[in-house]
mmCIF file of C-alpha atoms in Angstrom:
data_model
loop_
_atom_site.group_PDB
_atom_site.id
_atom_site.type_symbol
_atom_site.label_atom_id
_atom_site.label_comp_id
_atom_site.label_asym_id
_atom_site.label_seq_id
_atom_site.Cartn_x
_atom_site.Cartn_y
_atom_site.Cartn_z
ATOM 1 C CA LYS A 1 -4.000 8.340 -14.190
ATOM 2 C CA GLU A 2 -2.290 11.615 -13.333
ATOM 3 C CA ALA A 3 -5.439 12.664 -11.356
ATOM 4 C CA ALA A 4 -5.060 9.222 -9.445
ATOM 5 C CA THR A 5 -1.461 9.831 -8.658
ATOM 6 C CA SER A 6 -1.999 13.578 -7.703
ATOM 7 C CA ARG A 7 -4.511 12.432 -5.057
ATOM 8 C CA LEU A 8 -2.072 9.705 -3.788
ATOM 9 C CA PRO A 9 1.172 11.273 -3.195
ATOM 10 C CA HIS A 10 2.972 8.007 -2.489
ATOM 11 C CA LEU A 11 2.315 7.027 -6.207
ATOM 12 C CA GLN A 12 4.070 10.068 -7.583
ATOM 13 C CA PRO A 13 7.182 8.039 -8.667
ATOM 14 C CA LEU A 14 4.856 6.569 -11.343
ATOM 15 C CA LEU A 15 4.802 10.053 -12.996
ATOM 16 C CA HIS A 16 8.476 9.866 -13.365
ATOM 17 C CA LEU A 17 8.646 6.496 -15.133
ATOM 18 C CA HIS A 18 6.732 7.761 -18.230
ATOM 19 C CA PRO A 19 8.685 10.834 -19.255
ATOM 20 C CA HIS A 20 12.129 9.119 -18.708
ATOM 21 C CA PRO A 21 11.842 5.739 -20.253
ATOM 22 C CA GLN A 22 15.484 5.931 -21.517
ATOM 23 C CA VAL A 23 16.973 6.472 -18.076
ATOM 24 C CA ALA A 24 17.507 3.081 -16.399
ATOM 25 C CA ASP A 25 18.247 4.595 -13.005
ATOM 26 C CA VAL A 26 15.000 6.549 -13.085
ATOM 27 C CA GLN A 27 13.100 3.283 -14.024
ATOM 28 C CA GLN A 28 14.857 1.138 -11.286
ATOM 29 C CA TYR A 29 14.109 3.862 -8.630
ATOM 30 C CA GLY A 30 10.525 4.366 -9.777
ATOM 31 C CA CYS A 31 9.889 0.568 -9.566
ATOM 32 C CA TRP A 32 11.494 0.395 -6.078
ATOM 33 C CA ALA A 33 9.764 3.385 -4.760
ATOM 34 C CA VAL A 34 6.255 2.094 -5.870
ATOM 35 C CA ALA A 35 7.027 -1.311 -4.418
ATOM 36 C CA SER A 36 8.085 0.118 -1.210
ATOM 37 C CA VAL A 37 4.642 1.726 -0.656
ATOM 38 C CA CYS A 38 2.865 -1.345 -2.041
ATOM 39 C CA VAL A 39 4.508 -3.946 0.408
ATOM 40 C CA GLY A 40 2.537 -5.422 3.237
ATOM 41 C CA SER A 41 -0.221 -7.813 3.929
ATOM 42 C CA ASP A 42 -2.884 -5.556 5.731
ATOM 43 C CA ALA A 43 -5.851 -4.089 4.056
ATOM 44 C CA ALA A 44 -4.212 -0.750 3.632
ATOM 45 C CA ALA A 45 -1.326 -2.321 1.658
ATOM 46 C CA MET A 46 -3.887 -4.114 -0.492
ATOM 47 C CA ALA A 47 -5.681 -0.839 -1.074
ATOM 48 C CA ARG A 48 -2.306 0.781 -2.116
ATOM 49 C CA ARG A 49 -1.713 -2.017 -4.555
ATOM 50 C CA GLN A 50 -4.998 -1.615 -6.016
ATOM 51 C CA ARG A 51 -4.598 2.212 -6.468
ATOM 52 C CA ALA A 52 -1.127 1.658 -7.940
ATOM 53 C CA VAL A 53 -2.726 -0.585 -10.580
ATOM 54 C CA ILE A 54 -5.391 2.041 -11.251
ATOM 55 C CA ALA A 55 -2.800 4.714 -11.571
ATOM 56 C CA GLY A 56 -0.889 2.706 -14.284
ATOM 57 C CA ALA A 57 1.766 0.814 -12.306
ATOM 58 C CA THR A 58 1.294 -2.385 -14.361
ATOM 59 C CA GLU A 59 1.884 -0.680 -17.586
ATOM 60 C CA ALA A 60 4.628 1.480 -16.294
ATOM 61 C CA VAL A 61 6.692 -1.409 -14.909
ATOM 62 C CA ALA A 62 6.155 -3.508 -18.133
ATOM 63 C CA GLY A 63 7.468 -0.459 -20.190
ATOM 64 C CA ALA A 64 10.491 -0.120 -17.858
ATOM 65 C CA MET A 65 11.453 -3.798 -18.167
ATOM 66 C CA GLN A 66 10.866 -3.710 -21.898
ATOM 67 C CA ALA A 67 13.018 -0.584 -22.347
ATOM 68 C CA HIS A 68 15.986 -2.112 -20.389
ATOM 69 C CA PRO A 69 16.054 -5.872 -20.963
ATOM 70 C CA GLY A 70 19.781 -5.859 -20.241
ATOM 71 C CA ASP A 71 19.736 -4.065 -16.931
ATOM 72 C CA ALA A 72 19.698 -6.348 -14.073
ATOM 73 C CA ALA A 73 18.571 -3.731 -11.497
ATOM 74 C CA VAL A 74 15.586 -2.667 -13.530
ATOM 75 C CA GLN A 75 14.640 -6.238 -14.241
ATOM 76 C CA ARG A 76 15.108 -7.154 -10.443
ATOM 77 C CA GLN A 77 13.150 -4.029 -9.153
ATOM 78 C CA GLY A 78 10.528 -4.499 -11.936
ATOM 79 C CA GLN A 79 9.868 -8.157 -11.110
ATOM 80 C CA VAL A 80 9.447 -7.267 -7.434
ATOM 81 C CA LEU A 81 6.834 -4.654 -8.343
ATOM 82 C CA ARG A 82 5.084 -7.084 -10.788
ATOM 83 C CA ASP A 83 5.069 -9.727 -8.142
ATOM 84 C CA LEU A 84 3.444 -7.382 -5.569
ATOM 85 C CA LEU A 85 0.765 -6.219 -8.160
ATOM 86 C CA ALA A 86 -0.203 -9.688 -9.291
#
């Protein structure tokens, strides 16, 4: 997964979600950042979403949301990313 994100610089925020699970702001920003590069309906956006999933975005967003169940911002940004990756 780290190899995938190193080849895809726009997925670098995923690397920051894992080492800082206790910091809600990092989790919120990471979800927002990955969602920002995955948004769109063209083939390139679909490819970015696929690469995000391969790089571990689905697991990372689930972990962020589970670690911060009472943080509305993490839940909101996490759900946006989950919806994009579904």
